[in-house]
mmCIF file of C-alpha atoms in Angstrom:
data_model
loop_
_atom_site.group_PDB
_atom_site.id
_atom_site.type_symbol
_atom_site.label_atom_id
_atom_site.label_comp_id
_atom_site.label_asym_id
_atom_site.label_seq_id
_atom_site.Cartn_x
_atom_site.Cartn_y
_atom_site.Cartn_z
ATOM 1 C CA GLU A 1298 -39.075 43.978 5.088
ATOM 2 C CA ALA A 1299 -41.717 41.647 3.681
ATOM 3 C CA GLY A 1300 -44.692 40.937 5.881
ATOM 4 C CA VAL A 1301 -46.568 37.679 6.359
ATOM 5 C CA VAL A 1302 -47.480 36.254 2.971
ATOM 6 C CA GLN A 1303 -50.575 34.148 2.404
ATOM 7 C CA SER A 1304 -51.952 32.464 -0.662
ATOM 8 C CA PRO A 1305 -54.338 32.241 -2.256
ATOM 9 C CA ARG A 1306 -56.171 35.438 -1.301
ATOM 10 C CA TYR A 1307 -59.497 34.023 -2.390
ATOM 11 C CA LYS A 1308 -60.750 30.478 -2.892
ATOM 12 C CA ILE A 1309 -64.146 29.202 -3.979
ATOM 13 C CA ILE A 1310 -64.857 25.492 -3.774
ATOM 14 C CA GLU A 1311 -67.804 23.155 -3.610
ATOM 15 C CA LYS A 1312 -68.621 21.372 -0.383
ATOM 16 C CA LYS A 1313 -66.852 18.074 0.228
ATOM 17 C CA GLN A 1314 -63.844 19.255 -1.786
ATOM 18 C CA PRO A 1315 -60.406 19.612 -0.167
ATOM 19 C CA VAL A 1316 -58.668 22.986 0.146
ATOM 20 C CA ALA A 1317 -55.265 24.149 1.334
ATOM 21 C CA PHE A 1318 -53.919 27.504 2.447
ATOM 22 C CA TRP A 1319 -50.262 28.491 2.534
ATOM 23 C CA CYS A 1320 -48.446 30.916 4.823
ATOM 24 C CA ASN A 1321 -44.896 32.294 4.764
ATOM 25 C CA PRO A 1322 -44.103 34.096 8.037
ATOM 26 C CA ILE A 1323 -41.756 37.003 8.583
ATOM 27 C CA SER A 1324 -38.139 35.863 8.422
ATOM 28 C CA GLY A 1325 -36.808 34.961 11.843
ATOM 29 C CA HIS A 1326 -40.226 34.542 13.467
ATOM 30 C CA ASN A 1327 -40.325 31.210 15.245
ATOM 31 C CA THR A 1328 -43.968 31.373 16.291
ATOM 32 C CA LEU A 1329 -46.718 30.927 13.728
ATOM 33 C CA TYR A 1330 -50.474 31.093 14.233
ATOM 34 C CA TRP A 1331 -53.519 30.200 12.177
ATOM 35 C CA TYR A 1332 -56.750 32.038 12.987
ATOM 36 C CA LEU A 1333 -60.290 31.672 11.680
ATOM 37 C CA GLN A 1334 -62.440 34.781 11.278
ATOM 38 C CA ASN A 1335 -66.157 34.543 10.661
ATOM 39 C CA LEU A 1336 -68.053 37.504 9.271
ATOM 40 C CA GLY A 1337 -68.583 40.193 11.897
ATOM 41 C CA GLN A 1338 -66.484 38.393 14.488
ATOM 42 C CA GLY A 1339 -62.945 38.712 15.755
ATOM 43 C CA PRO A 1340 -60.330 36.129 14.756
ATOM 44 C CA GLU A 1341 -60.193 32.862 16.738
ATOM 45 C CA LEU A 1342 -57.032 30.821 17.146
ATOM 46 C CA LEU A 1343 -56.941 27.434 15.431
ATOM 47 C CA ILE A 1344 -53.348 26.402 16.026
ATOM 48 C CA ARG A 1345 -50.033 27.822 17.218
ATOM 49 C CA TYR A 1346 -46.573 26.570 16.285
ATOM 50 C CA GLU A 1347 -43.242 27.071 17.983
ATOM 51 C CA ASN A 1348 -40.830 26.174 15.189
ATOM 52 C CA GLU A 1349 -42.078 22.796 13.896
ATOM 53 C CA GLU A 1350 -44.040 21.891 17.003
ATOM 54 C CA ALA A 1351 -47.769 22.517 17.339
ATOM 55 C CA VAL A 1352 -47.940 23.745 20.937
ATOM 56 C CA ASP A 1353 -51.635 24.659 20.974
ATOM 57 C CA ASP A 1354 -54.066 22.913 18.634
ATOM 58 C CA SER A 1355 -56.933 22.609 21.089
ATOM 59 C CA GLN A 1356 -59.286 24.641 18.877
ATOM 60 C CA LEU A 1357 -58.460 22.854 15.628
ATOM 61 C CA PRO A 1358 -61.309 20.562 14.438
ATOM 62 C CA LYS A 1359 -59.101 17.578 13.848
ATOM 63 C CA ASP A 1360 -61.680 15.484 12.037
ATOM 64 C CA ARG A 1361 -61.375 17.662 8.949
ATOM 65 C CA PHE A 1362 -58.636 20.216 9.586
ATOM 66 C CA SER A 1363 -54.912 19.556 9.546
ATOM 67 C CA ALA A 1364 -51.834 21.741 9.562
ATOM 68 C CA GLU A 1365 -48.127 21.341 9.164
ATOM 69 C CA ARG A 1366 -45.057 23.496 9.443
ATOM 70 C CA LEU A 1367 -42.209 21.542 7.942
ATOM 71 C CA LYS A 1368 -38.731 22.906 8.682
ATOM 72 C CA GLY A 1369 -40.247 25.489 10.999
ATOM 73 C CA VAL A 1370 -40.815 28.131 8.333
ATOM 74 C CA ASP A 1371 -43.745 27.916 5.901
ATOM 75 C CA SER A 1372 -47.020 26.400 6.992
ATOM 76 C CA THR A 1373 -50.012 24.828 5.306
ATOM 77 C CA LEU A 1374 -53.540 24.557 6.666
ATOM 78 C CA LYS A 1375 -55.817 21.985 5.031
ATOM 79 C CA ILE A 1376 -59.508 21.234 5.178
ATOM 80 C CA GLN A 1377 -60.785 17.909 3.891
ATOM 81 C CA PRO A 1378 -63.644 17.711 3.212
ATOM 82 C CA ALA A 1379 -64.863 21.313 3.331
ATOM 83 C CA GLU A 1380 -68.347 22.085 4.653
ATOM 84 C CA LEU A 1381 -70.593 25.083 4.047
ATOM 85 C CA GLY A 1382 -69.853 26.368 7.550
ATOM 86 C CA ASP A 1383 -66.142 26.600 6.789
ATOM 87 C CA SER A 1384 -66.718 29.724 4.706
ATOM 88 C CA ALA A 1385 -64.617 32.351 6.484
ATOM 89 C CA VAL A 1386 -61.314 34.208 6.358
ATOM 90 C CA TYR A 1387 -58.264 32.213 7.414
ATOM 91 C CA LEU A 1388 -55.519 34.399 8.858
ATOM 92 C CA CYS A 1389 -51.903 33.548 9.450
ATOM 93 C CA ALA A 1390 -49.745 35.477 11.919
ATOM 94 C CA SER A 1391 -46.187 35.242 13.168
ATOM 95 C CA SER A 1392 -44.122 36.578 16.040
ATOM 96 C CA LEU A 1393 -40.697 36.287 17.587
ATOM 97 C CA ARG A 1394 -39.992 33.500 20.031
ATOM 98 C CA PRO A 1395 -40.989 34.416 23.599
ATOM 99 C CA GLY A 1396 -38.068 36.107 25.276
ATOM 100 C CA GLN A 1397 -36.652 37.624 22.119
ATOM 101 C CA GLY A 1398 -38.592 40.796 22.724
ATOM 102 C CA ALA A 1399 -40.251 42.392 25.696
ATOM 103 C CA HIS A 1400 -43.637 41.943 24.066
ATOM 104 C CA ASN A 1401 -43.907 39.883 20.972
ATOM 105 C CA GLU A 1402 -46.584 41.496 18.872
ATOM 106 C CA GLN A 1403 -48.208 39.337 16.293
ATOM 107 C CA PHE A 1404 -47.929 40.279 12.642
ATOM 108 C CA PHE A 1405 -50.857 39.186 10.503
ATOM 109 C CA GLY A 1406 -51.095 38.357 6.840
ATOM 110 C CA PRO A 1407 -54.006 39.566 4.673
ATOM 111 C CA GLY A 1408 -55.856 36.275 5.008
ATOM 112 C CA THR A 1409 -57.476 33.827 2.606
ATOM 113 C CA ARG A 1410 -61.186 34.269 2.055
ATOM 114 C CA LEU A 1411 -62.776 30.842 1.582
ATOM 115 C CA THR A 1412 -66.236 30.416 0.101
ATOM 116 C CA VAL A 1413 -67.763 26.942 0.182
ATOM 117 C CA LEU A 1414 -70.727 26.452 -2.156
ATOM 118 C CA ASP B 859 -65.903 34.424 28.705
ATOM 119 C CA ALA B 860 -65.421 37.938 27.382
ATOM 120 C CA LYS B 861 -62.617 39.724 29.184
ATOM 121 C CA THR B 862 -63.295 43.104 27.593
ATOM 122 C CA THR B 863 -66.372 45.154 26.689
ATOM 123 C CA GLN B 864 -66.362 47.670 23.860
ATOM 124 C CA PRO B 865 -69.107 49.686 22.137
ATOM 125 C CA PRO B 866 -69.998 48.062 18.816
ATOM 126 C CA SER B 867 -69.593 51.229 16.769
ATOM 127 C CA MET B 868 -68.481 54.863 16.915
ATOM 128 C CA ASP B 869 -68.191 57.789 14.521
ATOM 129 C CA CYS B 870 -65.590 60.537 14.612
ATOM 130 C CA ALA B 871 -65.080 63.603 12.435
ATOM 131 C CA GLU B 872 -61.912 63.714 10.378
ATOM 132 C CA GLY B 873 -59.195 65.714 12.117
ATOM 133 C CA ARG B 874 -60.716 65.297 15.556
ATOM 134 C CA ALA B 875 -59.487 63.019 18.312
ATOM 135 C CA ALA B 876 -61.084 59.577 18.382
ATOM 136 C CA ASN B 877 -61.505 58.168 21.867
ATOM 137 C CA LEU B 878 -62.282 54.458 22.021
ATOM 138 C CA PRO B 879 -63.268 53.061 25.428
ATOM 139 C CA CYS B 880 -62.760 49.565 26.763
ATOM 140 C CA ASN B 881 -63.913 47.991 30.003
ATOM 141 C CA HIS B 882 -61.840 45.185 31.514
ATOM 142 C CA SER B 883 -63.104 45.027 35.093
ATOM 143 C CA THR B 884 -61.759 41.495 35.721
ATOM 144 C CA ILE B 885 -58.200 42.261 34.654
ATOM 145 C CA SER B 886 -55.590 40.683 36.893
ATOM 146 C CA GLY B 887 -52.411 42.295 38.159
ATOM 147 C CA ASN B 888 -50.080 40.767 35.590
ATOM 148 C CA GLU B 889 -52.309 41.252 32.565
ATOM 149 C CA TYR B 890 -51.617 43.849 29.918
ATOM 150 C CA VAL B 891 -54.051 45.791 27.762
ATOM 151 C CA TYR B 892 -53.378 45.477 24.036
ATOM 152 C CA TRP B 893 -55.021 47.252 21.144
ATOM 153 C CA TYR B 894 -55.144 45.979 17.584
ATOM 154 C CA ARG B 895 -57.079 47.287 14.623
ATOM 155 C CA GLN B 896 -58.303 45.666 11.440
ATOM 156 C CA ILE B 897 -58.819 47.677 8.303
ATOM 157 C CA HIS B 898 -61.227 46.201 5.778
ATOM 158 C CA SER B 899 -59.822 43.185 3.902
ATOM 159 C CA GLN B 900 -56.587 43.233 5.903
ATOM 160 C CA GLY B 901 -55.283 41.283 8.872
ATOM 161 C CA PRO B 902 -55.236 42.849 12.347
ATOM 162 C CA GLN B 903 -52.440 45.293 13.111
ATOM 163 C CA TYR B 904 -50.864 45.973 16.493
ATOM 164 C CA ILE B 905 -51.326 49.516 17.804
ATOM 165 C CA ILE B 906 -50.168 49.807 21.389
ATOM 166 C CA HIS B 907 -50.110 48.070 24.761
ATOM 167 C CA GLY B 908 -49.789 49.014 28.436
ATOM 168 C CA LEU B 909 -49.789 47.623 31.957
ATOM 169 C CA LYS B 910 -50.610 50.490 34.303
ATOM 170 C CA ASN B 911 -48.948 53.618 32.988
ATOM 171 C CA ASN B 912 -50.245 55.692 30.113
ATOM 172 C CA GLU B 913 -48.449 54.965 26.865
ATOM 173 C CA THR B 914 -47.929 56.878 23.637
ATOM 174 C CA ASN B 915 -46.412 55.925 20.323
ATOM 175 C CA GLU B 916 -46.534 57.256 16.785
ATOM 176 C CA MET B 917 -49.972 55.790 16.201
ATOM 177 C CA ALA B 918 -51.931 56.416 19.371
ATOM 178 C CA SER B 919 -52.087 57.012 23.109
ATOM 179 C CA LEU B 920 -53.383 54.581 25.699
ATOM 180 C CA ILE B 921 -54.899 55.856 28.917
ATOM 181 C CA ILE B 922 -55.424 53.263 31.661
ATOM 182 C CA THR B 923 -57.437 54.161 34.751
ATOM 183 C CA GLU B 924 -55.750 53.906 38.111
ATOM 184 C CA ASP B 925 -57.794 50.850 39.107
ATOM 185 C CA ARG B 926 -56.990 49.338 35.657
ATOM 186 C CA LYS B 927 -60.595 48.377 35.101
ATOM 187 C CA SER B 928 -60.937 50.433 31.953
ATOM 188 C CA SER B 929 -58.847 52.121 29.303
ATOM 189 C CA THR B 930 -59.183 54.503 26.374
ATOM 190 C CA LEU B 931 -57.367 54.409 23.077
ATOM 191 C CA ILE B 932 -56.863 57.875 21.623
ATOM 192 C CA LEU B 933 -56.170 58.600 17.980
ATOM 193 C CA PRO B 934 -55.217 62.276 18.236
ATOM 194 C CA HIS B 935 -56.028 63.453 14.720
ATOM 195 C CA ALA B 936 -58.206 60.889 13.011
ATOM 196 C CA THR B 937 -57.951 60.468 9.246
ATOM 197 C CA LEU B 938 -60.118 58.518 6.846
ATOM 198 C CA ARG B 939 -57.504 55.758 6.882
ATOM 199 C CA ASP B 940 -58.240 55.180 10.574
ATOM 200 C CA THR B 941 -61.636 53.723 9.683
ATOM 201 C CA ALA B 942 -61.368 50.154 11.009
ATOM 202 C CA VAL B 943 -62.470 47.717 13.689
ATOM 203 C CA TYR B 944 -60.523 48.284 16.896
ATOM 204 C CA TYR B 945 -59.960 45.387 19.300
ATOM 205 C CA CYS B 946 -59.104 45.766 22.982
ATOM 206 C CA ILE B 947 -57.460 42.592 24.320
ATOM 207 C CA VAL B 948 -56.337 41.636 27.793
ATOM 208 C CA GLY B 949 -53.680 39.023 28.415
ATOM 209 C CA GLU B 950 -50.511 38.138 30.267
ATOM 210 C CA ASN B 951 -48.029 37.892 27.467
ATOM 211 C CA PHE B 952 -48.130 37.744 23.713
ATOM 212 C CA GLY B 953 -45.962 35.782 21.391
ATOM 213 C CA ASN B 954 -46.547 32.563 23.283
ATOM 214 C CA GLU B 955 -50.207 33.079 23.998
ATOM 215 C CA LYS B 956 -53.184 33.339 21.750
ATOM 216 C CA LEU B 957 -54.922 36.653 21.218
ATOM 217 C CA THR B 958 -58.547 36.401 22.351
ATOM 218 C CA PHE B 959 -60.404 38.868 20.188
ATOM 219 C CA GLY B 960 -63.900 40.091 20.942
ATOM 220 C CA THR B 961 -66.090 41.775 18.367
ATOM 221 C CA GLY B 962 -64.351 45.136 18.742
ATOM 222 C CA THR B 963 -65.515 48.671 17.956
ATOM 223 C CA ARG B 964 -66.156 49.647 14.375
ATOM 224 C CA LEU B 965 -64.802 53.200 14.078
ATOM 225 C CA THR B 966 -65.957 55.261 11.121
ATOM 226 C CA ILE B 967 -64.176 58.527 10.356
ATOM 227 C CA ILE B 968 -66.568 61.026 8.801
ATOM 228 C CA PRO B 969 -65.155 63.484 6.211
#
């Protein structure tokens, strides 16, 4: 079974440029998460989707970050414009809908490493 | 607010048992203890979870103290591939809740 797929794996851009990350979750997983991981730190949640609905976006910096999950499957995270401080790894994870399993572990993709110059 | 406290780093000899401690003194009655690990350049990976009883699976064992204020993750026969950052996380339910990671313990397996 394929895991969570993310692309690109690496991205280098200049500040003020836009950038987008793509995530394809595990088939059948209704819940999708985007996390931000700074160097030496644990991942931090940016946004969580239940199907198409963003149910927790409280940590998403909405002035420059946006996300969508059309049709409740793939998702895209965008930054426009990027700043130097956005350099980090962006992780996508997915899990079953609550209630489908006793404990719905989250399955993570490999992440996209963003470098803003 | 950090819910868990872990040592920043540990070493373990290959083939020996690796014992990773975690303090969660403010854990509430309905909160579980979860362990994830993150190998270099990969996303975190679920290892094991428990509520109050000790748990074992093919990857590891989880020992939770009777007062539930601390726990230990045990990798019984550590290999070089177990070198990773290990995160201890406390929470009520996962799948509809975010995972609040700390900085974890960087475990290095020594040949």
